[in-house]
């Protein structure tokens, strides 16, 4: 088996394991390349039809291309889409200009809390990968969050041989990470192999492209001429710039990502 | 670069023997570090030691890890040599975090054991080596680190090498290489050291490049544990991962533990035409007869059945501060089977580091102790010995909702 088939089989195994164990689950879809790949794998695991909803946490600051892509593929893939926003915070003017930590916490983390409260999900699938950030490198495949959404990263349960923990009463929900072992390059090679559609923002226009997408005010482009999937793959083989270098929340202060994640950030 | 050639290895060893530093050195010397990452680490290193860059910070990302200079949890990162890509699994060396070490090691194809040339074999050196052996990792590289602190003396290398080998012999572990290095200075990591001309073996990178990928047991007879059964547009599809051998449409299979037989009608994968799947593949199947399949069943070929039994012998490593008591009925998971069982005998209770026997015919197993046990279950389970097919020869013990021990069937 080649490397991509091996990754695919492992991810599908995890996806099916979590669904068997938790039933009341949902997948978080940011419409970025990773969570779109995750949806692709979930659709494969269930032979084309996702048996649970997809949740988009909408901060209202996303690119218009993201909304357009979301609506197009919700229809094409026959997804049960839930769009959830922290309307109170949005209408009271919360935005990145106030404070980035506060904005991410209100519009992403607290919005997600709202969605979980409302729908009662026991587990959520997320498309995070270990190579994105040093903190994410320490994640487990099944990762519990407590009532306050906190990640007790100092006391994670052992995980052996694809045997994962189940959820206790005290735990708010379990985060399930089927893509943890994939790299950015693996994702793009798989996108090419499977012909997975991705938002056009990833491809270069006028010498710049987005390597990582999210809220429009908080991500930046990188200089690039990669305007096709093949060229993106070639670029990534030689680049010396890290993937999330264009993202504000990774840089603001040394431990911002740890703080955000401890608070329940994705 | 070839696809399909990524190798996962775990770095283990006693606390402060230099695991995180070696990883930093590997990244640095293979140019695997983006400049902004180097900047971040340099910035965070300010005001520490002589303002020297803390290689360890590349893996130790938690604030507590950096402030206390220890690794708390296992992490995985990636680097590449001209030959192939690697996943490095960093495992904490502190006794408090052995459950994190074993989590990391259970996902590896090879192990690199690091030993401090000055301090020599220590408590976690032995425990980690022992766990590596128990987990069935048979590719092991020993690096003797901090050679700069012992003036690069061959005598010191020889002494540590023979100490390690002596311990390895007691646990039936064989090292592929013993490499004298200085992770801090870079000797024998990516490039050969001029300061240790007496050493003629490979560098760390050279030794890694010589390791083989672990492949799923394709050449064994079929074992296909059922993970779940889906009803999709009127079709019943049993899904799972082939753990050994090959499954093909048209072949007759036996359903364990019950023993019914049926024919595989088709191999199902979304938008793919397939009539065959090999070990490692996650697939679905449909059967010719309307047989009842459920999670935990194992499909195999008649005449080549694994063991079906109500009792088995195992070595378990206990990973919880709350000890196990022989009176406790406990849940176990083996591949997709889940069952409650009783430990009817704890033949011996062993210290996982010193290997000394703590008690014969014991009634408890404490944290980080190994128990040689006999387990009894009500309904028969399908299994093999660990050294036959690992995938069906290992299991976890679950208390409440957490994995509290790992077991190897002997």
XYZ file of C-alpha atoms in Angstrom:
676
model
C 0.000 0.000 0.000
C 1.349 3.458 -0.758
C 1.630 6.212 1.838
C -1.595 8.066 0.892
C -3.683 4.879 0.857
C -2.253 3.989 4.255
C -3.181 7.413 5.668
C -6.644 7.148 4.126
C -7.276 3.713 5.619
C -6.142 4.826 9.071
C -8.355 7.923 8.961
C -11.392 5.962 7.816
C -10.807 3.484 10.653
C -10.799 6.352 13.190
C -13.905 7.949 11.650
C -15.845 4.681 11.882
C -14.579 4.003 15.423
C -15.805 7.372 16.700
C -19.180 7.040 15.014
C -19.649 3.579 16.504
C -18.796 4.845 19.939
C -20.576 8.185 20.074
C -23.354 8.124 17.432
C -24.399 11.702 18.213
C -21.524 13.365 16.409
C -20.818 16.160 13.955
C -17.914 17.284 11.810
C -16.563 20.811 12.065
C -16.120 22.313 8.641
C -14.155 25.551 8.306
C -14.326 25.113 4.510
C -10.497 25.070 4.481
C -8.509 22.362 2.712
C -8.078 20.154 5.787
C -11.671 20.029 6.948
C -12.812 19.637 3.337
C -10.463 16.649 3.038
C -11.938 15.392 6.307
C -15.464 15.583 4.849
C -14.233 13.723 1.800
C -12.892 10.922 4.021
C -16.095 10.826 6.078
C -18.137 10.514 2.900
C -15.860 7.643 1.850
C -16.182 5.949 5.253
C -19.965 5.937 4.866
C -20.101 5.180 1.148
C -21.071 8.634 -0.009
C -23.645 9.828 2.485
C -22.637 11.418 5.788
C -24.896 10.041 8.535
C -24.427 13.106 10.774
C -24.362 16.909 10.424
C -21.588 19.242 9.404
C -21.131 22.348 11.556
C -19.764 25.605 10.236
C -18.840 28.053 12.998
C -19.392 31.314 11.197
C -17.583 34.321 12.649
C -19.144 36.584 9.963
C -15.603 37.599 9.013
C -14.995 34.803 6.505
C -14.128 35.393 2.845
C -17.045 35.535 0.432
C -15.412 32.699 -1.542
C -15.729 30.537 1.572
C -19.475 31.115 1.862
C -19.948 30.432 -1.818
C -17.957 27.196 -1.707
C -19.821 26.078 1.416
C -23.231 26.525 -0.168
C -22.207 24.909 -3.439
C -20.819 21.714 -1.866
C -23.507 21.481 0.787
C -25.848 20.963 -2.132
C -23.565 18.768 -4.240
C -22.650 16.454 -1.372
C -26.112 16.506 0.148
C -24.765 17.664 3.530
C -26.832 18.292 6.629
C -25.259 21.698 7.300
C -25.613 23.586 10.567
C -24.336 27.165 10.506
C -23.821 28.514 13.988
C -22.845 32.036 14.992
C -22.365 33.804 18.298
C -24.995 36.391 17.311
C -24.852 38.268 20.629
C -21.126 38.909 20.299
C -21.382 39.737 16.588
C -24.179 42.259 17.101
C -22.344 43.868 20.011
C -19.485 44.567 17.609
C -16.933 41.909 18.543
C -14.130 41.864 16.012
C -10.400 41.360 15.629
C -9.763 45.062 16.175
C -10.736 44.693 19.830
C -8.386 41.853 20.732
C -7.543 38.814 18.705
C -7.578 36.451 21.690
C -10.976 37.767 22.752
C -12.350 37.675 19.222
C -11.289 34.049 18.585
C -12.658 33.091 22.001
C -16.039 34.756 21.430
C -16.658 34.068 17.755
C -15.077 30.635 17.482
C -14.764 28.931 20.873
C -17.932 30.320 22.467
C -19.886 29.930 19.248
C -18.846 26.282 19.208
C -19.946 25.914 22.833
C -23.294 27.342 21.805
C -23.631 24.823 18.987
C -22.758 21.890 21.245
C -25.218 23.058 23.910
C -27.948 23.450 21.350
C -27.485 20.134 19.531
C -25.973 17.970 22.277
C -23.108 16.483 20.277
C -21.032 13.934 22.203
C -18.095 14.055 19.855
C -16.811 16.359 17.133
C -14.568 15.523 14.218
C -11.855 18.098 13.551
C -9.337 18.293 10.725
C -6.312 19.379 12.771
C -2.870 17.980 11.975
C 0.222 17.484 14.143
C 2.542 19.327 11.804
C 0.548 22.565 11.930
C 1.730 23.730 15.306
C 3.862 22.425 18.175
C 0.865 22.335 20.484
C -1.145 20.281 18.042
C 1.797 17.860 17.799
C 0.882 16.742 21.307
C -2.738 15.919 20.630
C -4.312 12.498 20.958
C -6.636 11.057 18.311
C -9.520 11.091 20.819
C -9.097 14.139 22.999
C -11.516 14.964 25.822
C -12.730 18.445 26.737
C -14.285 19.159 30.116
C -17.420 21.176 31.006
C -15.451 24.400 30.691
C -14.169 23.154 27.347
C -10.680 22.906 28.750
C -8.036 20.591 27.407
C -6.161 18.948 30.269
C -3.002 18.583 28.244
C -0.925 17.615 31.260
C -2.948 14.531 31.954
C -3.988 12.924 28.695
C -5.082 9.287 28.806
C -2.853 6.711 27.110
C -3.756 5.708 23.557
C -2.583 2.302 22.398
C -3.071 0.384 19.164
C -6.147 2.233 17.856
C -7.969 1.710 21.144
C -9.420 5.022 22.231
C -10.997 6.333 25.380
C -14.733 6.819 25.681
C -16.548 9.813 27.085
C -17.254 10.244 30.790
C -20.055 12.264 32.324
C -17.653 14.992 33.409
C -16.405 15.465 29.899
C -18.253 17.920 27.742
C -17.327 16.243 24.500
C -14.564 14.327 22.756
C -12.610 15.839 19.905
C -11.826 13.281 17.251
C -8.807 13.957 15.031
C -8.675 11.621 12.026
C -6.063 13.711 10.172
C -3.593 14.063 13.040
C -0.868 12.080 11.274
C -1.143 13.859 7.916
C 1.219 16.620 6.813
C 0.295 19.654 4.756
C 2.001 18.024 1.786
C 0.062 14.770 2.310
C -3.181 16.773 2.214
C -2.289 18.397 -1.105
C -1.095 15.152 -2.652
C -4.354 13.535 -1.586
C -6.372 16.468 -2.958
C -4.618 15.853 -6.267
C -5.064 12.079 -6.190
C -8.749 12.262 -5.334
C -9.498 15.451 -7.202
C -11.025 17.069 -4.108
C -12.396 20.584 -4.716
C -10.889 23.392 -2.618
C -11.575 27.121 -2.295
C -9.829 29.183 -4.976
C -8.094 31.369 -2.383
C -5.365 28.716 -2.095
C -4.216 29.390 -5.646
C -1.989 32.294 -6.637
C -3.338 35.443 -8.232
C -0.958 38.272 -9.098
C 1.944 36.561 -7.364
C 0.275 35.862 -4.021
C -1.846 33.105 -2.479
C -3.302 32.027 0.852
C -1.587 29.031 2.363
C -4.028 28.855 5.238
C -7.479 30.412 5.218
C -9.836 31.612 7.915
C -11.221 35.021 8.822
C -10.414 37.650 6.218
C -8.904 40.256 8.618
C -6.623 37.720 10.350
C -4.924 35.793 7.551
C -2.365 37.016 5.065
C -1.188 35.886 1.674
C 2.282 34.578 0.906
C 4.243 35.396 -2.243
C 3.669 32.519 -4.656
C 3.087 31.622 -8.273
C 1.385 28.337 -7.467
C -1.910 28.575 -9.308
C -2.635 24.847 -9.622
C -2.623 21.892 -7.220
C 0.529 20.562 -8.895
C 2.338 23.832 -8.419
C 1.247 24.038 -4.769
C 2.739 20.574 -4.218
C 5.997 21.614 -5.899
C 6.119 24.790 -3.817
C 5.591 22.917 -0.555
C 8.403 20.493 -1.302
C 10.924 23.300 -1.184
C 9.402 26.033 0.954
C 11.075 27.242 4.132
C 8.061 29.216 5.348
C 5.842 27.541 7.911
C 2.222 26.910 7.073
C 0.525 29.151 9.597
C 2.971 32.046 9.231
C 0.122 34.077 7.768
C -2.139 33.536 10.749
C -2.391 36.108 13.489
C -3.336 33.856 16.389
C -0.152 31.808 16.145
C 2.118 34.738 16.533
C 0.667 37.352 18.786
C 2.531 36.067 21.825
C 4.540 32.961 22.551
C 1.859 30.908 24.193
C -1.278 32.323 22.538
C -2.032 29.038 20.795
C -1.687 27.134 24.061
C -4.015 29.589 25.808
C -6.541 29.426 22.993
C -6.463 25.652 22.900
C -6.683 25.303 26.654
C -9.819 27.444 26.425
C -11.288 25.125 23.840
C -10.113 26.626 20.567
C -9.989 24.271 17.612
C 11.409 11.183 -3.012
C 9.465 7.958 -2.978
C 5.949 7.893 -1.638
C 5.032 5.196 0.815
C 8.337 5.261 2.555
C 7.732 7.370 5.668
C 9.262 5.760 8.747
C 7.956 6.421 12.251
C 10.448 6.108 15.070
C 10.248 6.908 18.747
C 13.042 8.466 20.779
C 13.127 7.050 24.294
C 15.439 7.188 27.283
C 15.894 8.586 30.758
C 15.040 12.178 31.595
C 17.790 14.688 30.706
C 19.731 12.219 28.607
C 19.050 14.525 25.654
C 16.064 13.302 23.620
C 14.639 16.714 22.784
C 18.104 18.094 22.076
C 18.829 15.262 19.642
C 15.559 15.941 17.832
C 16.417 19.618 17.566
C 19.818 18.660 16.192
C 18.288 16.308 13.625
C 15.981 19.079 12.417
C 18.720 21.637 12.351
C 21.260 19.497 10.507
C 18.753 18.347 7.899
C 17.566 21.912 7.263
C 14.043 20.883 8.260
C 13.372 24.075 10.170
C 11.558 27.049 8.697
C 13.333 30.336 9.545
C 10.302 31.670 11.443
C 10.374 28.598 13.660
C 14.060 29.153 14.432
C 13.233 32.767 15.259
C 10.434 31.735 17.605
C 12.687 29.290 19.449
C 15.547 31.797 19.652
C 13.173 34.346 21.111
C 11.808 31.907 23.675
C 15.355 30.805 24.567
C 16.388 34.324 25.593
C 17.373 34.644 29.204
C 17.968 30.902 29.518
C 21.335 29.179 29.815
C 24.007 31.217 28.031
C 21.446 32.562 25.612
C 22.224 29.495 23.509
C 19.376 28.276 21.362
C 17.364 25.651 23.183
C 16.923 22.861 20.662
C 14.585 21.183 23.086
C 12.034 23.989 22.599
C 11.330 22.694 19.123
C 9.425 19.796 20.641
C 8.607 21.152 24.059
C 5.847 23.586 23.245
C 3.876 23.713 26.423
C 4.781 26.628 28.671
C 5.336 24.237 31.581
C 7.674 22.146 29.467
C 9.852 25.085 28.545
C 9.912 26.607 31.983
C 10.775 23.360 33.709
C 12.952 22.015 30.916
C 11.144 18.689 30.695
C 8.967 16.990 28.135
C 5.496 16.230 29.481
C 3.687 14.703 26.593
C 4.606 12.797 23.503
C 4.743 14.816 20.298
C 5.198 13.912 16.673
C 7.018 15.915 14.059
C 8.369 15.379 10.617
C 11.716 15.655 8.914
C 13.329 14.235 5.835
C 16.650 12.977 4.562
C 17.450 12.565 0.873
C 16.377 8.941 1.295
C 12.962 9.320 2.896
C 10.609 11.107 5.256
C 10.473 10.458 8.965
C 7.968 10.941 11.721
C 9.784 11.475 15.002
C 7.821 10.528 18.056
C 9.279 12.239 21.087
C 8.554 10.461 24.347
C 8.880 11.991 27.803
C 11.668 10.576 29.963
C 10.162 11.385 33.339
C 8.716 8.471 35.305
C 5.528 10.483 35.813
C 4.780 10.384 32.093
C 5.400 6.764 31.131
C 1.815 6.472 29.856
C 2.664 9.207 27.357
C 5.892 7.434 26.425
C 4.061 4.186 25.766
C 1.398 6.026 23.738
C 4.171 7.333 21.522
C 6.079 4.068 21.326
C 2.985 2.039 20.425
C 2.768 3.957 17.148
C 6.393 3.524 16.117
C 8.156 1.194 13.682
C 11.552 1.583 15.326
C 13.062 2.956 18.522
C 16.068 5.085 19.237
C 17.232 4.710 22.831
C 19.392 7.520 24.142
C 21.828 7.024 27.021
C 23.888 9.716 28.727
C 27.593 8.797 28.453
C 28.311 10.291 31.842
C 25.359 9.011 33.810
C 25.022 5.669 32.052
C 22.056 3.303 32.214
C 19.362 4.779 34.473
C 15.884 3.875 35.698
C 13.933 4.985 32.594
C 16.645 3.662 30.249
C 15.814 0.179 31.490
C 12.050 0.728 31.722
C 11.804 2.215 28.232
C 13.973 -0.544 26.746
C 11.805 -3.108 28.438
C 8.587 -1.517 27.131
C 10.065 -1.236 23.641
C 10.775 -4.960 23.770
C 7.309 -5.710 25.129
C 5.668 -3.646 22.355
C 7.428 -5.807 19.812
C 9.658 -3.110 18.321
C 12.525 -5.077 16.828
C 14.517 -2.286 15.200
C 16.482 -0.473 17.862
C 19.292 2.062 17.646
C 21.190 2.932 20.820
C 22.855 6.344 20.883
C 25.360 7.154 23.591
C 24.993 10.903 24.006
C 27.015 13.689 25.595
C 30.303 12.185 24.427
C 31.626 15.774 24.570
C 31.226 15.615 28.353
C 33.507 12.564 28.598
C 36.193 13.904 26.252
C 35.039 11.641 23.437
C 36.744 8.671 25.151
C 36.275 5.271 23.588
C 36.591 3.591 26.986
C 33.449 5.309 28.203
C 31.544 4.312 25.041
C 32.662 0.688 25.430
C 31.555 0.619 29.056
C 28.051 2.013 28.356
C 27.663 -0.183 25.318
C 28.398 -3.300 27.320
C 26.057 -2.189 30.159
C 23.214 -1.638 27.700
C 23.899 -4.887 25.916
C 23.895 -6.796 29.174
C 20.451 -5.407 30.010
C 19.142 -5.979 26.474
C 20.170 -9.635 26.722
C 17.887 -10.095 29.733
C 14.874 -8.789 27.773
C 15.708 -10.439 24.453
C 16.247 -7.114 22.714
C 18.924 -6.640 20.084
C 20.303 -3.270 19.050
C 21.137 -2.686 15.404
C 23.717 -0.027 16.249
C 25.479 1.639 19.187
C 26.427 5.163 18.127
C 28.557 7.582 20.186
C 27.246 11.134 19.672
C 27.024 14.631 21.005
C 23.575 15.971 20.172
C 24.580 19.370 21.490
C 27.681 19.671 19.266
C 26.415 17.582 16.384
C 29.010 14.788 16.464
C 27.907 11.674 14.551
C 24.333 12.923 14.171
C 24.246 14.017 10.533
C 27.976 14.146 9.933
C 30.854 11.977 11.101
C 32.816 13.296 14.024
C 36.519 14.033 13.702
C 36.784 13.713 17.452
C 35.832 10.020 17.511
C 37.901 8.473 14.755
C 37.891 5.213 16.713
C 34.196 4.774 15.845
C 33.588 3.174 12.472
C 29.825 2.666 12.390
C 27.178 4.900 10.789
C 25.923 8.301 11.936
C 22.429 8.593 13.437
C 20.992 9.652 10.074
C 22.834 6.861 8.293
C 21.497 4.292 10.743
C 17.934 5.587 10.381
C 18.143 5.377 6.606
C 19.069 1.702 6.924
C 15.908 0.750 8.832
C 13.043 -1.064 7.135
C 9.400 -0.026 7.048
C 7.035 -2.207 8.972
C 4.455 -3.647 6.636
C 1.099 -5.060 7.716
C 1.129 -8.887 7.755
C -0.054 -9.397 4.203
C 1.650 -12.779 3.878
C -0.306 -14.332 6.767
C -3.717 -15.905 6.574
C -6.784 -13.625 6.498
C -8.014 -11.908 9.660
C -10.788 -9.361 9.150
C -12.364 -8.044 12.365
C -15.768 -6.464 11.784
C -15.825 -2.868 12.990
C -19.456 -2.019 12.253
C -22.350 -2.913 9.966
C -24.028 -0.193 7.892
C -27.297 -0.251 6.046
C -26.815 1.882 2.979
C -29.612 2.220 0.437
C -30.935 -1.232 1.218
C -27.504 -2.893 1.246
C -25.894 -4.329 4.365
C -22.200 -3.555 4.369
C -19.858 -4.907 7.054
C -16.895 -2.582 7.463
C -13.489 -2.989 9.036
C -9.777 -3.100 8.457
C -8.052 -6.177 7.115
C -5.531 -6.957 9.876
C -3.766 -9.848 8.179
C -3.730 -11.533 4.805
C -5.955 -10.796 1.832
C -9.720 -10.808 1.310
C -11.205 -11.384 -2.130
C -14.671 -11.489 -3.566
C -15.791 -15.032 -4.181
C -13.817 -16.655 -1.373
C -15.426 -18.629 1.420
C -14.881 -17.237 4.904
C -15.606 -18.481 8.375
C -17.207 -16.117 10.884
C -15.654 -16.353 14.352
C -16.342 -17.066 17.121
C -19.573 -18.731 15.958
C -18.098 -20.652 13.034
C -20.776 -20.054 10.345
C -19.528 -19.955 6.785
C -20.383 -17.643 3.932
C -19.027 -16.357 0.661
C -17.694 -12.826 0.180
C -19.940 -11.396 -2.514
C -18.140 -8.101 -2.991
C -15.476 -5.781 -1.611
C -16.946 -2.322 -1.095
C -15.097 0.967 -1.255
C -16.742 4.256 -2.179
C -16.413 4.988 -5.890
C -13.914 2.189 -6.428
C -14.254 -1.156 -8.139
C -12.350 -3.707 -6.105
C -12.281 -7.461 -5.876
C -9.417 -7.722 -3.407
C -8.106 -5.928 -0.317
C -4.902 -6.499 1.659
C -3.759 -6.086 5.266
C -3.975 -2.453 6.352
C -6.926 -1.497 4.138
C -10.198 -0.154 5.544
C -12.981 -1.584 3.442
C -16.504 -2.945 3.495
C -17.796 -6.311 2.347
C -21.131 -7.822 1.373
C -21.813 -11.516 1.860
C -23.598 -14.021 -0.359
C -25.858 -15.398 2.380
C -27.918 -13.254 4.736
C -25.651 -14.168 7.687
C -25.691 -12.168 10.867
C -22.513 -10.155 11.224
C -21.731 -7.794 14.066
C -18.883 -5.777 15.514
C -16.327 -8.053 17.116
C -16.744 -10.928 14.650
C -13.536 -11.963 12.941
C -13.572 -13.399 9.435
C -10.910 -15.962 8.561
C -10.237 -18.880 6.240
C -11.347 -22.336 7.325
C -8.447 -24.463 8.456
C -6.382 -21.370 9.265
C -8.323 -20.113 12.254
C -6.740 -18.070 15.021
C -7.334 -19.173 18.618
C -10.885 -19.095 19.990
C -10.763 -19.295 23.745
C -12.237 -18.411 27.120
C -8.898 -18.016 28.830
C -5.469 -16.774 27.890
C -2.071 -15.799 29.302
C -0.745 -12.278 28.992
C 1.770 -9.743 30.232
C 0.106 -6.488 31.183
C 1.739 -3.151 31.915
C -0.359 -1.168 34.372
C -0.587 2.566 33.568
C -2.771 4.031 36.268
C -2.040 5.285 39.747
C -4.965 3.315 41.056
C -3.651 -0.214 41.309
C -5.432 -3.219 39.880
C -6.970 -5.626 42.351
C -7.521 -9.240 41.399
C -11.118 -9.000 42.611
C -11.903 -6.349 40.014
C -13.850 -7.401 36.936
C -12.443 -5.371 34.090
C -13.304 -4.441 30.504
C -10.918 -5.356 27.718
C -10.696 -4.413 24.068
C -8.874 -6.521 21.517
C -9.103 -5.263 17.930
C -12.874 -4.631 17.667
C -13.871 -7.110 20.375
C -14.924 -5.748 23.731
C -15.504 -8.013 26.710
C -15.446 -8.087 30.490
C -13.054 -10.489 32.107
C -11.447 -11.616 35.319
C -7.802 -11.947 36.060
C -7.839 -15.301 37.777
C -4.151 -15.403 38.551
C -1.302 -12.921 38.815
C 1.607 -15.279 38.574
C 4.216 -12.616 39.064
C 4.350 -8.896 39.633
C 7.464 -7.341 38.110
C 9.178 -3.947 38.364
C 9.210 -2.675 34.776
C 12.588 -0.987 35.211
C 14.739 -3.284 37.355
C 12.826 -6.386 36.173
C 12.991 -7.686 39.719
C 10.115 -9.883 40.830
C 8.137 -7.954 43.399
C 5.800 -10.771 44.312
C 4.799 -14.262 43.196
C 1.130 -15.197 43.120
C 0.151 -11.574 43.713
C -3.271 -10.021 44.215
C -2.571 -6.511 42.857
C -0.660 -4.810 40.031
C 0.534 -1.273 40.741
C 1.368 1.648 38.483
C 4.172 0.836 36.003
C 4.359 -2.750 37.157
C 4.112 -5.676 34.792
C 1.841 -8.539 35.711
C 2.121 -12.012 34.236
C -1.523 -12.954 34.318
C -4.101 -15.491 33.365
C -7.387 -14.020 32.153
C -10.761 -15.681 31.967
C -13.760 -14.436 29.981
C -17.321 -15.681 29.684
C -17.888 -15.663 25.920
C -15.039 -16.902 23.732
C -12.690 -14.357 22.196
C -10.706 -14.544 18.984
C -6.982 -13.916 19.349
C -3.456 -14.942 18.445
C -0.165 -14.829 20.273
C 1.457 -11.407 19.988
C 4.521 -12.769 18.234
C 2.291 -14.414 15.649
C 0.097 -11.470 14.580
C 0.481 -8.337 16.699
C -2.854 -6.855 15.632
C -4.810 -9.673 17.302
C -2.238 -10.426 19.968
C -2.529 -7.220 21.975
C -5.312 -5.655 23.972
C -6.055 -2.844 26.379
C -7.722 -2.888 29.759
C -10.307 -0.184 30.274
C -11.525 1.162 33.574
C -14.425 3.586 33.444
C -13.694 5.273 30.142
C -9.938 5.301 30.092
C -7.331 2.869 28.918
C -5.438 1.866 32.086
C -3.187 -0.944 30.862
C -1.800 -2.595 27.771
C -1.573 -6.356 27.384
C 0.452 -8.707 25.226
C -0.792 -12.254 24.688
C 1.921 -14.811 25.464
